[in-house]
mmCIF file of N, CA and C in Angstrom:
data_model
loop_
_atom_site.group_PDB
_atom_site.id
_atom_site.type_symbol
_atom_site.label_atom_id
_atom_site.label_comp_id
_atom_site.label_asym_id
_atom_site.label_seq_id
_atom_site.Cartn_x
_atom_site.Cartn_y
_atom_site.Cartn_z
ATOM 1 N N MET A 1 10.500 19.096 -3.462
ATOM 2 C CA MET A 1 9.914 17.775 -3.607
ATOM 3 C C MET A 1 8.480 17.954 -4.115
ATOM 4 N N ALA A 2 8.140 17.205 -5.135
ATOM 5 C CA ALA A 2 6.802 17.277 -5.708
ATOM 6 C C ALA A 2 5.777 16.702 -4.735
ATOM 7 N N VAL A 3 4.558 17.186 -4.840
ATOM 8 C CA VAL A 3 3.487 16.717 -3.963
ATOM 9 C C VAL A 3 3.260 15.218 -4.164
ATOM 10 N N GLU A 4 3.375 14.764 -5.391
ATOM 11 C CA GLU A 4 3.175 13.335 -5.662
ATOM 12 C C GLU A 4 4.249 12.478 -4.982
ATOM 13 N N GLU A 5 5.458 12.989 -4.907
ATOM 14 C CA GLU A 5 6.508 12.253 -4.193
ATOM 15 C C GLU A 5 6.203 12.225 -2.701
ATOM 16 N N LYS A 6 5.723 13.338 -2.176
ATOM 17 C CA LYS A 6 5.334 13.366 -0.760
ATOM 18 C C LYS A 6 4.209 12.373 -0.489
ATOM 19 N N ARG A 7 3.264 12.288 -1.414
ATOM 20 C CA ARG A 7 2.174 11.325 -1.257
ATOM 21 C C ARG A 7 2.685 9.891 -1.270
ATOM 22 N N ALA A 8 3.684 9.620 -2.075
ATOM 23 C CA ALA A 8 4.265 8.280 -2.106
ATOM 24 C C ALA A 8 4.936 7.952 -0.765
ATOM 25 N N TRP A 9 5.640 8.926 -0.193
ATOM 26 C CA TRP A 9 6.255 8.723 1.121
ATOM 27 C C TRP A 9 5.186 8.484 2.186
ATOM 28 N N ILE A 10 4.107 9.249 2.119
ATOM 29 C CA ILE A 10 3.007 9.063 3.067
ATOM 30 C C ILE A 10 2.455 7.648 2.951
ATOM 31 N N MET A 11 2.261 7.187 1.732
ATOM 32 C CA MET A 11 1.710 5.847 1.519
ATOM 33 C C MET A 11 2.631 4.783 2.100
ATOM 34 N N ILE A 12 3.925 4.929 1.931
ATOM 35 C CA ILE A 12 4.862 3.953 2.497
ATOM 36 C C ILE A 12 4.768 3.932 4.020
ATOM 37 N N VAL A 13 4.832 5.104 4.623
ATOM 38 C CA VAL A 13 4.816 5.182 6.084
ATOM 39 C C VAL A 13 3.502 4.644 6.650
ATOM 40 N N VAL A 14 2.389 5.071 6.089
ATOM 41 C CA VAL A 14 1.082 4.637 6.589
ATOM 42 C C VAL A 14 0.912 3.127 6.394
ATOM 43 N N THR A 15 1.315 2.622 5.253
ATOM 44 C CA THR A 15 1.168 1.192 4.979
ATOM 45 C C THR A 15 2.000 0.357 5.943
ATOM 46 N N VAL A 16 3.246 0.747 6.137
ATOM 47 C CA VAL A 16 4.115 -0.015 7.047
ATOM 48 C C VAL A 16 3.591 0.035 8.477
ATOM 49 N N LEU A 17 3.170 1.213 8.929
ATOM 50 C CA LEU A 17 2.662 1.327 10.299
ATOM 51 C C LEU A 17 1.363 0.551 10.495
ATOM 52 N N ALA A 18 0.444 0.659 9.549
ATOM 53 C CA ALA A 18 -0.839 -0.028 9.690
ATOM 54 C C ALA A 18 -0.664 -1.543 9.645
ATOM 55 N N TYR A 19 0.121 -2.025 8.697
ATOM 56 C CA TYR A 19 0.317 -3.472 8.607
ATOM 57 C C TYR A 19 1.137 -3.985 9.794
ATOM 58 N N GLY A 20 2.103 -3.200 10.228
ATOM 59 C CA GLY A 20 2.868 -3.577 11.422
ATOM 60 C C GLY A 20 1.991 -3.658 12.659
ATOM 61 N N ALA A 21 1.067 -2.701 12.806
ATOM 62 C CA ALA A 21 0.141 -2.736 13.943
ATOM 63 C C ALA A 21 -0.773 -3.954 13.863
ATOM 64 N N TYR A 22 -1.252 -4.244 12.660
ATOM 65 C CA TYR A 22 -2.111 -5.419 12.477
ATOM 66 C C TYR A 22 -1.362 -6.691 12.855
ATOM 67 N N LEU A 23 -0.139 -6.846 12.351
ATOM 68 C CA LEU A 23 0.641 -8.042 12.675
ATOM 69 C C LEU A 23 0.939 -8.135 14.169
ATOM 70 N N THR A 24 1.214 -6.996 14.783
ATOM 71 C CA THR A 24 1.485 -6.990 16.217
ATOM 72 C C THR A 24 0.281 -7.476 17.009
ATOM 73 N N VAL A 25 -0.896 -6.999 16.635
ATOM 74 C CA VAL A 25 -2.112 -7.406 17.344
ATOM 75 C C VAL A 25 -2.393 -8.887 17.130
ATOM 76 N N VAL A 26 -2.361 -9.326 15.881
ATOM 77 C CA VAL A 26 -2.713 -10.722 15.586
ATOM 78 C C VAL A 26 -1.665 -11.685 16.136
ATOM 79 N N LEU A 27 -0.393 -11.390 15.920
ATOM 80 C CA LEU A 27 0.647 -12.287 16.412
ATOM 81 C C LEU A 27 0.796 -12.205 17.928
ATOM 82 N N GLY A 28 0.444 -11.057 18.501
ATOM 83 C CA GLY A 28 0.515 -10.906 19.950
ATOM 84 C C GLY A 28 -0.517 -11.746 20.677
ATOM 85 N N ARG A 29 -1.612 -12.039 20.015
ATOM 86 C CA ARG A 29 -2.667 -12.854 20.616
ATOM 87 C C ARG A 29 -2.341 -14.334 20.594
ATOM 88 N N SER A 30 -1.488 -14.737 19.674
ATOM 89 C CA SER A 30 -1.237 -16.170 19.525
ATOM 90 C C SER A 30 -0.461 -16.680 20.722
ATOM 91 N N GLY A 31 -0.942 -17.743 21.260
ATOM 92 C CA GLY A 31 -0.283 -18.416 22.374
ATOM 93 C C GLY A 31 -0.152 -19.862 21.996
ATOM 94 N N SER A 32 -0.902 -20.693 22.700
ATOM 95 C CA SER A 32 -0.892 -22.112 22.374
ATOM 96 C C SER A 32 -1.948 -22.455 21.331
ATOM 97 N N VAL A 33 -2.775 -21.456 20.988
ATOM 98 C CA VAL A 33 -3.826 -21.659 19.990
ATOM 99 C C VAL A 33 -3.227 -21.459 18.597
ATOM 100 N N PRO A 34 -3.604 -22.282 17.618
ATOM 101 C CA PRO A 34 -3.094 -22.078 16.253
ATOM 102 C C PRO A 34 -3.441 -20.690 15.730
ATOM 103 N N LEU A 35 -2.566 -20.160 14.933
ATOM 104 C CA LEU A 35 -2.721 -18.803 14.414
ATOM 105 C C LEU A 35 -4.022 -18.639 13.629
ATOM 106 N N ALA A 36 -4.409 -19.645 12.880
ATOM 107 C CA ALA A 36 -5.626 -19.560 12.059
ATOM 108 C C ALA A 36 -6.893 -19.510 12.905
ATOM 109 N N ASP A 37 -6.803 -19.902 14.173
ATOM 110 C CA ASP A 37 -7.968 -19.869 15.052
ATOM 111 C C ASP A 37 -8.087 -18.557 15.826
ATOM 112 N N GLN A 38 -7.141 -17.676 15.659
ATOM 113 C CA GLN A 38 -7.164 -16.390 16.344
ATOM 114 C C GLN A 38 -8.176 -15.460 15.675
ATOM 115 N N PRO A 39 -8.832 -14.601 16.451
ATOM 116 C CA PRO A 39 -9.708 -13.604 15.824
ATOM 117 C C PRO A 39 -8.844 -12.552 15.116
ATOM 118 N N TYR A 40 -9.157 -12.287 13.870
ATOM 119 C CA TYR A 40 -8.334 -11.370 13.084
ATOM 120 C C TYR A 40 -9.150 -10.312 12.354
ATOM 121 N N ALA A 41 -10.428 -10.576 12.125
ATOM 122 C CA ALA A 41 -11.235 -9.704 11.263
ATOM 123 C C ALA A 41 -11.317 -8.281 11.802
ATOM 124 N N ALA A 42 -11.562 -8.126 13.079
ATOM 125 C CA ALA A 42 -11.680 -6.778 13.648
ATOM 126 C C ALA A 42 -10.353 -6.022 13.530
ATOM 127 N N ALA A 43 -9.265 -6.699 13.841
ATOM 128 C CA ALA A 43 -7.951 -6.049 13.747
ATOM 129 C C ALA A 43 -7.642 -5.657 12.304
ATOM 130 N N LEU A 44 -7.987 -6.514 11.362
ATOM 131 C CA LEU A 44 -7.752 -6.222 9.948
ATOM 132 C C LEU A 44 -8.584 -5.017 9.505
ATOM 133 N N LEU A 45 -9.853 -5.018 9.851
ATOM 134 C CA LEU A 45 -10.718 -3.903 9.464
ATOM 135 C C LEU A 45 -10.290 -2.596 10.121
ATOM 136 N N TRP A 46 -9.916 -2.656 11.393
ATOM 137 C CA TRP A 46 -9.471 -1.437 12.076
ATOM 138 C C TRP A 46 -8.174 -0.902 11.480
ATOM 139 N N SER A 47 -7.245 -1.791 11.152
ATOM 140 C CA SER A 47 -5.974 -1.320 10.595
ATOM 141 C C SER A 47 -6.174 -0.727 9.199
ATOM 142 N N VAL A 48 -7.025 -1.338 8.393
ATOM 143 C CA VAL A 48 -7.307 -0.784 7.063
ATOM 144 C C VAL A 48 -8.021 0.560 7.196
ATOM 145 N N GLY A 49 -9.019 0.619 8.055
ATOM 146 C CA GLY A 49 -9.753 1.875 8.267
ATOM 147 C C GLY A 49 -8.862 2.986 8.795
ATOM 148 N N ALA A 50 -8.014 2.658 9.757
ATOM 149 C CA ALA A 50 -7.098 3.665 10.317
ATOM 150 C C ALA A 50 -6.096 4.122 9.263
ATOM 151 N N ALA A 51 -5.643 3.210 8.419
ATOM 152 C CA ALA A 51 -4.704 3.583 7.359
ATOM 153 C C ALA A 51 -5.358 4.529 6.362
ATOM 154 N N ILE A 52 -6.606 4.272 6.016
ATOM 155 C CA ILE A 52 -7.324 5.152 5.086
ATOM 156 C C ILE A 52 -7.491 6.542 5.681
ATOM 157 N N VAL A 53 -7.927 6.603 6.925
ATOM 158 C CA VAL A 53 -8.134 7.896 7.592
ATOM 159 C C VAL A 53 -6.812 8.647 7.739
ATOM 160 N N ALA A 54 -5.762 7.952 8.159
ATOM 161 C CA ALA A 54 -4.452 8.595 8.327
ATOM 162 C C ALA A 54 -3.909 9.085 6.991
ATOM 163 N N SER A 55 -4.073 8.296 5.956
ATOM 164 C CA SER A 55 -3.593 8.696 4.642
ATOM 165 C C SER A 55 -4.320 9.948 4.146
ATOM 166 N N ILE A 56 -5.622 9.970 4.286
ATOM 167 C CA ILE A 56 -6.394 11.146 3.872
ATOM 168 C C ILE A 56 -5.977 12.369 4.668
ATOM 169 N N ALA A 57 -5.862 12.220 5.976
ATOM 170 C CA ALA A 57 -5.489 13.354 6.836
ATOM 171 C C ALA A 57 -4.097 13.874 6.482
ATOM 172 N N LEU A 58 -3.156 12.986 6.281
ATOM 173 C CA LEU A 58 -1.796 13.410 5.947
ATOM 174 C C LEU A 58 -1.724 14.039 4.555
ATOM 175 N N HIS A 59 -2.517 13.536 3.616
ATOM 176 C CA HIS A 59 -2.563 14.154 2.286
ATOM 177 C C HIS A 59 -3.114 15.575 2.374
ATOM 178 N N ILE A 60 -4.106 15.776 3.208
ATOM 179 C CA ILE A 60 -4.673 17.121 3.397
ATOM 180 C C ILE A 60 -3.640 18.042 4.014
ATOM 181 N N VAL A 61 -2.940 17.559 5.035
ATOM 182 C CA VAL A 61 -1.920 18.375 5.693
ATOM 183 C C VAL A 61 -0.820 18.758 4.713
ATOM 184 N N VAL A 62 -0.361 17.800 3.926
ATOM 185 C CA VAL A 62 0.700 18.077 2.946
ATOM 186 C C VAL A 62 0.207 19.085 1.914
ATOM 187 N N SER A 63 -1.027 18.953 1.482
ATOM 188 C CA SER A 63 -1.572 19.899 0.508
ATOM 189 C C SER A 63 -1.668 21.300 1.080
ATOM 190 N N LEU A 64 -1.974 21.405 2.357
ATOM 191 C CA LEU A 64 -2.104 22.715 2.983
ATOM 192 C C LEU A 64 -0.759 23.399 3.209
ATOM 193 N N ILE A 65 0.267 22.622 3.541
ATOM 194 C CA ILE A 65 1.552 23.241 3.862
ATOM 195 C C ILE A 65 2.505 23.314 2.680
ATOM 196 N N SER A 66 2.154 22.671 1.564
ATOM 197 C CA SER A 66 3.034 22.717 0.388
ATOM 198 C C SER A 66 2.912 24.055 -0.315
ATOM 199 N N PRO A 67 4.017 24.538 -0.854
ATOM 200 C CA PRO A 67 3.946 25.777 -1.627
ATOM 201 C C PRO A 67 3.112 25.577 -2.889
ATOM 202 N N GLU A 68 2.570 26.655 -3.387
ATOM 203 C CA GLU A 68 1.686 26.591 -4.549
ATOM 204 C C GLU A 68 2.362 26.013 -5.785
ATOM 205 N N ASP A 69 3.644 26.325 -6.007
ATOM 206 C CA ASP A 69 4.302 25.832 -7.212
ATOM 207 C C ASP A 69 4.501 24.315 -7.184
ATOM 208 N N GLY A 70 4.499 23.722 -5.997
ATOM 209 C CA GLY A 70 4.659 22.279 -5.900
ATOM 210 C C GLY A 70 3.370 21.514 -6.095
ATOM 211 N N LYS A 71 2.241 22.221 -6.164
ATOM 212 C CA LYS A 71 0.948 21.553 -6.297
ATOM 213 C C LYS A 71 0.560 21.288 -7.749
ATOM 214 N N VAL A 72 1.289 21.847 -8.675
ATOM 215 C CA VAL A 72 0.966 21.684 -10.083
ATOM 216 C C VAL A 72 1.493 20.338 -10.571
ATOM 217 N N LYS A 73 0.607 19.552 -11.192
ATOM 218 C CA LYS A 73 1.017 18.267 -11.753
ATOM 219 C C LYS A 73 1.248 18.454 -13.241
ATOM 220 N N ASP A 74 2.448 18.112 -13.681
ATOM 221 C CA ASP A 74 2.740 18.203 -15.104
ATOM 222 C C ASP A 74 2.696 16.800 -15.720
ATOM 223 N N GLN A 75 3.063 16.717 -16.969
ATOM 224 C CA GLN A 75 3.017 15.440 -17.687
ATOM 225 C C GLN A 75 3.930 14.400 -17.035
ATOM 226 N N ARG A 76 5.086 14.827 -16.571
ATOM 227 C CA ARG A 76 6.026 13.906 -15.929
ATOM 228 C C ARG A 76 5.411 13.313 -14.663
ATOM 229 N N ASP A 77 4.752 14.149 -13.846
ATOM 230 C CA ASP A 77 4.106 13.650 -12.632
ATOM 231 C C ASP A 77 3.029 12.620 -12.965
ATOM 232 N N ARG A 78 2.244 12.894 -13.984
ATOM 233 C CA ARG A 78 1.196 11.950 -14.378
ATOM 234 C C ARG A 78 1.793 10.634 -14.875
ATOM 235 N N GLU A 79 2.876 10.708 -15.630
ATOM 236 C CA GLU A 79 3.507 9.490 -16.137
ATOM 237 C C GLU A 79 4.146 8.681 -15.008
ATOM 238 N N ILE A 80 4.774 9.370 -14.068
ATOM 239 C CA ILE A 80 5.372 8.670 -12.924
ATOM 240 C C ILE A 80 4.281 8.002 -12.098
ATOM 241 N N HIS A 81 3.166 8.697 -11.895
ATOM 242 C CA HIS A 81 2.057 8.116 -11.131
ATOM 243 C C HIS A 81 1.532 6.857 -11.835
ATOM 244 N N ARG A 82 1.315 6.958 -13.128
ATOM 245 C CA ARG A 82 0.810 5.814 -13.891
ATOM 246 C C ARG A 82 1.822 4.663 -13.867
ATOM 247 N N PHE A 83 3.096 4.971 -14.032
ATOM 248 C CA PHE A 83 4.153 3.965 -13.996
ATOM 249 C C PHE A 83 4.164 3.233 -12.654
ATOM 250 N N GLY A 84 4.126 3.991 -11.565
ATOM 251 C CA GLY A 84 4.132 3.385 -10.242
ATOM 252 C C GLY A 84 2.910 2.511 -9.996
ATOM 253 N N GLU A 85 1.753 2.983 -10.422
ATOM 254 C CA GLU A 85 0.530 2.202 -10.236
ATOM 255 C C GLU A 85 0.558 0.925 -11.063
ATOM 256 N N HIS A 86 1.082 0.987 -12.272
ATOM 257 C CA HIS A 86 1.176 -0.223 -13.092
ATOM 258 C C HIS A 86 2.099 -1.250 -12.449
ATOM 259 N N ILE A 87 3.190 -0.799 -11.895
ATOM 260 C CA ILE A 87 4.108 -1.721 -11.225
ATOM 261 C C ILE A 87 3.452 -2.320 -9.982
ATOM 262 N N GLY A 88 2.773 -1.493 -9.209
ATOM 263 C CA GLY A 88 2.132 -1.969 -7.989
ATOM 264 C C GLY A 88 0.989 -2.939 -8.232
ATOM 265 N N GLN A 89 0.313 -2.823 -9.366
ATOM 266 C CA GLN A 89 -0.832 -3.685 -9.660
ATOM 267 C C GLN A 89 -0.436 -5.159 -9.734
ATOM 268 N N SER A 90 0.810 -5.434 -10.006
ATOM 269 C CA SER A 90 1.229 -6.833 -10.119
ATOM 270 C C SER A 90 0.986 -7.596 -8.822
ATOM 271 N N PHE A 91 1.209 -6.953 -7.688
ATOM 272 C CA PHE A 91 1.008 -7.654 -6.421
ATOM 273 C C PHE A 91 -0.461 -7.810 -6.062
ATOM 274 N N ILE A 92 -1.313 -6.949 -6.593
ATOM 275 C CA ILE A 92 -2.750 -7.162 -6.396
ATOM 276 C C ILE A 92 -3.159 -8.426 -7.135
ATOM 277 N N ALA A 93 -2.663 -8.582 -8.347
ATOM 278 C CA ALA A 93 -2.975 -9.792 -9.116
ATOM 279 C C ALA A 93 -2.400 -11.032 -8.435
ATOM 280 N N ILE A 94 -1.176 -10.939 -7.953
ATOM 281 C CA ILE A 94 -0.558 -12.086 -7.268
ATOM 282 C C ILE A 94 -1.340 -12.443 -6.008
ATOM 283 N N GLY A 95 -1.740 -11.438 -5.250
ATOM 284 C CA GLY A 95 -2.531 -11.691 -4.041
ATOM 285 C C GLY A 95 -3.876 -12.312 -4.351
ATOM 286 N N ALA A 96 -4.521 -11.847 -5.417
ATOM 287 C CA ALA A 96 -5.815 -12.410 -5.803
ATOM 288 C C ALA A 96 -5.679 -13.860 -6.254
ATOM 289 N N VAL A 97 -4.656 -14.147 -7.048
ATOM 290 C CA VAL A 97 -4.440 -15.524 -7.506
ATOM 291 C C VAL A 97 -4.084 -16.425 -6.325
ATOM 292 N N ALA A 98 -3.264 -15.933 -5.424
ATOM 293 C CA ALA A 98 -2.913 -16.732 -4.245
ATOM 294 C C ALA A 98 -4.141 -16.981 -3.374
ATOM 295 N N GLY A 99 -4.987 -15.961 -3.197
ATOM 296 C CA GLY A 99 -6.220 -16.140 -2.439
ATOM 297 C C GLY A 99 -7.154 -17.131 -3.107
ATOM 298 N N MET A 100 -7.246 -17.073 -4.415
ATOM 299 C CA MET A 100 -8.088 -18.008 -5.162
ATOM 300 C C MET A 100 -7.547 -19.435 -5.018
ATOM 301 N N PHE A 101 -6.230 -19.563 -5.103
ATOM 302 C CA PHE A 101 -5.620 -20.887 -4.930
ATOM 303 C C PHE A 101 -5.906 -21.437 -3.536
ATOM 304 N N LEU A 102 -5.753 -20.595 -2.519
ATOM 305 C CA LEU A 102 -6.019 -21.046 -1.151
ATOM 306 C C LEU A 102 -7.484 -21.435 -0.965
ATOM 307 N N ALA A 103 -8.384 -20.705 -1.623
ATOM 308 C CA ALA A 103 -9.800 -21.058 -1.539
ATOM 309 C C ALA A 103 -10.066 -22.403 -2.216
ATOM 310 N N MET A 104 -9.388 -22.669 -3.332
ATOM 311 C CA MET A 104 -9.594 -23.930 -4.048
ATOM 312 C C MET A 104 -9.077 -25.135 -3.256
ATOM 313 N N VAL A 105 -8.024 -24.928 -2.481
ATOM 314 C CA VAL A 105 -7.519 -26.039 -1.662
ATOM 315 C C VAL A 105 -8.171 -26.039 -0.277
ATOM 316 N N GLU A 106 -9.207 -25.198 -0.137
ATOM 317 C CA GLU A 106 -10.009 -25.122 1.083
ATOM 318 C C GLU A 106 -9.181 -24.781 2.315
ATOM 319 N N ALA A 107 -8.296 -23.807 2.159
ATOM 320 C CA ALA A 107 -7.524 -23.309 3.302
ATOM 321 C C ALA A 107 -8.448 -22.515 4.218
ATOM 322 N N ASP A 108 -7.992 -22.298 5.407
ATOM 323 C CA ASP A 108 -8.771 -21.533 6.377
ATOM 324 C C ASP A 108 -8.952 -20.087 5.903
ATOM 325 N N GLN A 109 -10.068 -19.487 6.260
ATOM 326 C CA GLN A 109 -10.355 -18.106 5.865
ATOM 327 C C GLN A 109 -9.272 -17.143 6.335
ATOM 328 N N PHE A 110 -8.667 -17.426 7.456
ATOM 329 C CA PHE A 110 -7.594 -16.590 7.987
ATOM 330 C C PHE A 110 -6.484 -16.427 6.955
ATOM 331 N N TRP A 111 -6.050 -17.529 6.360
ATOM 332 C CA TRP A 111 -4.942 -17.484 5.410
ATOM 333 C C TRP A 111 -5.348 -16.800 4.111
ATOM 334 N N ILE A 112 -6.570 -17.034 3.673
ATOM 335 C CA ILE A 112 -7.053 -16.391 2.448
ATOM 336 C C ILE A 112 -7.094 -14.880 2.630
ATOM 337 N N ALA A 113 -7.688 -14.428 3.728
ATOM 338 C CA ALA A 113 -7.788 -12.989 3.989
ATOM 339 C C ALA A 113 -6.409 -12.352 4.130
ATOM 340 N N ASN A 114 -5.513 -13.040 4.790
ATOM 341 C CA ASN A 114 -4.198 -12.461 5.030
ATOM 342 C C ASN A 114 -3.320 -12.428 3.787
ATOM 343 N N VAL A 115 -3.453 -13.409 2.908
ATOM 344 C CA VAL A 115 -2.655 -13.369 1.681
ATOM 345 C C VAL A 115 -3.173 -12.263 0.759
ATOM 346 N N ILE A 116 -4.481 -12.053 0.732
ATOM 347 C CA ILE A 116 -5.029 -10.949 -0.071
ATOM 348 C C ILE A 116 -4.603 -9.607 0.512
ATOM 349 N N CYS A 117 -4.662 -9.484 1.836
ATOM 350 C CA CYS A 117 -4.222 -8.249 2.494
ATOM 351 C C CYS A 117 -2.749 -7.989 2.221
ATOM 352 N N LEU A 118 -1.929 -9.020 2.300
ATOM 353 C CA LEU A 118 -0.503 -8.875 2.021
ATOM 354 C C LEU A 118 -0.275 -8.432 0.575
ATOM 355 N N GLY A 119 -1.084 -8.920 -0.343
ATOM 356 C CA GLY A 119 -0.995 -8.478 -1.731
ATOM 357 C C GLY A 119 -1.238 -6.986 -1.871
ATOM 358 N N PHE A 120 -2.245 -6.481 -1.162
ATOM 359 C CA PHE A 120 -2.523 -5.046 -1.199
ATOM 360 C C PHE A 120 -1.385 -4.244 -0.562
ATOM 361 N N VAL A 121 -0.850 -4.739 0.540
ATOM 362 C CA VAL A 121 0.249 -4.046 1.219
ATOM 363 C C VAL A 121 1.476 -3.987 0.307
ATOM 364 N N LEU A 122 1.839 -5.102 -0.270
ATOM 365 C CA LEU A 122 3.005 -5.126 -1.157
ATOM 366 C C LEU A 122 2.782 -4.272 -2.402
ATOM 367 N N SER A 123 1.549 -4.236 -2.885
ATOM 368 C CA SER A 123 1.227 -3.396 -4.029
ATOM 369 C C SER A 123 1.443 -1.921 -3.703
ATOM 370 N N ALA A 124 0.946 -1.487 -2.554
ATOM 371 C CA ALA A 124 1.116 -0.083 -2.161
ATOM 372 C C ALA A 124 2.584 0.257 -1.964
ATOM 373 N N LEU A 125 3.324 -0.640 -1.340
ATOM 374 C CA LEU A 125 4.744 -0.385 -1.103
ATOM 375 C C LEU A 125 5.535 -0.345 -2.408
ATOM 376 N N LEU A 126 5.300 -1.296 -3.280
ATOM 377 C CA LEU A 126 6.036 -1.348 -4.539
ATOM 378 C C LEU A 126 5.707 -0.140 -5.420
ATOM 379 N N ALA A 127 4.432 0.214 -5.495
ATOM 380 C CA ALA A 127 4.043 1.374 -6.306
ATOM 381 C C ALA A 127 4.686 2.652 -5.765
ATOM 382 N N SER A 128 4.667 2.817 -4.464
ATOM 383 C CA SER A 128 5.251 4.017 -3.873
ATOM 384 C C SER A 128 6.760 4.055 -4.041
ATOM 385 N N MET A 129 7.412 2.906 -3.877
ATOM 386 C CA MET A 129 8.860 2.875 -4.066
ATOM 387 C C MET A 129 9.241 3.151 -5.518
ATOM 388 N N ALA A 130 8.441 2.661 -6.455
ATOM 389 C CA ALA A 130 8.715 2.932 -7.878
ATOM 390 C C ALA A 130 8.563 4.422 -8.173
ATOM 391 N N LYS A 131 7.561 5.051 -7.583
ATOM 392 C CA LYS A 131 7.358 6.491 -7.799
ATOM 393 C C LYS A 131 8.515 7.288 -7.210
ATOM 394 N N ILE A 132 8.921 6.942 -5.995
ATOM 395 C CA ILE A 132 10.026 7.665 -5.352
ATOM 396 C C ILE A 132 11.315 7.464 -6.147
ATOM 397 N N ALA A 133 11.566 6.243 -6.572
ATOM 398 C CA ALA A 133 12.770 5.991 -7.378
ATOM 399 C C ALA A 133 12.725 6.781 -8.675
ATOM 400 N N SER A 134 11.559 6.896 -9.277
ATOM 401 C CA SER A 134 11.435 7.665 -10.518
ATOM 402 C C SER A 134 11.714 9.142 -10.287
ATOM 403 N N TYR A 135 11.247 9.672 -9.166
ATOM 404 C CA TYR A 135 11.518 11.071 -8.864
ATOM 405 C C TYR A 135 12.982 11.295 -8.517
ATOM 406 N N ARG A 136 13.566 10.374 -7.752
ATOM 407 C CA ARG A 136 14.939 10.551 -7.267
ATOM 408 C C ARG A 136 16.000 10.206 -8.307
ATOM 409 N N LEU A 137 15.766 9.138 -9.066
ATOM 410 C CA LEU A 137 16.787 8.660 -9.995
ATOM 411 C C LEU A 137 16.527 9.051 -11.441
ATOM 412 N N GLY A 138 15.386 9.633 -11.682
ATOM 413 C CA GLY A 138 15.037 10.034 -13.044
ATOM 414 C C GLY A 138 14.051 9.065 -13.642
ATOM 415 N N PHE A 139 13.178 9.594 -14.462
ATOM 416 C CA PHE A 139 12.150 8.784 -15.086
ATOM 417 C C PHE A 139 12.359 8.793 -16.580
ATOM 418 N N HIS A 140 12.522 7.608 -17.128
ATOM 419 C CA HIS A 140 12.735 7.496 -18.568
ATOM 420 C C HIS A 140 11.717 6.508 -19.105
ATOM 421 N N PRO A 141 10.584 6.997 -19.637
ATOM 422 C CA PRO A 141 9.577 6.058 -20.162
ATOM 423 C C PRO A 141 10.145 5.282 -21.334
ATOM 424 N N TRP A 142 9.668 4.077 -21.480
ATOM 425 C CA TRP A 142 10.196 3.185 -22.504
ATOM 426 C C TRP A 142 9.714 3.591 -23.821
#
């Protein structure tokens, strides 16, 4: 397995765990109070920060334990990486447009922040899944 494929798997796992933890904390607090009135900023920042730290640590571990021949990136690896990132960028744009729309209709900050965060989460997941599919099923640039 190429190092880039391992990195894509790491990104999927870290993203799902971090966003799942964030949702658990925020939704776990909701009782009779509306969801938009719940404190969310600290949980969001902690989950993003923990995801960044975990991703870096796991990338270092994978780099240390991977054999030397798997660390070389060839043209195919670079093209798969670029392909996956281009696919994932669509959800960043969708999240930004949705956040802008929510700001224009004067939605609560909670919803704006969460739709942008969801855009980033979906972007990371889609990009990583595209990379894994390219490695597993073959990559044929157009």
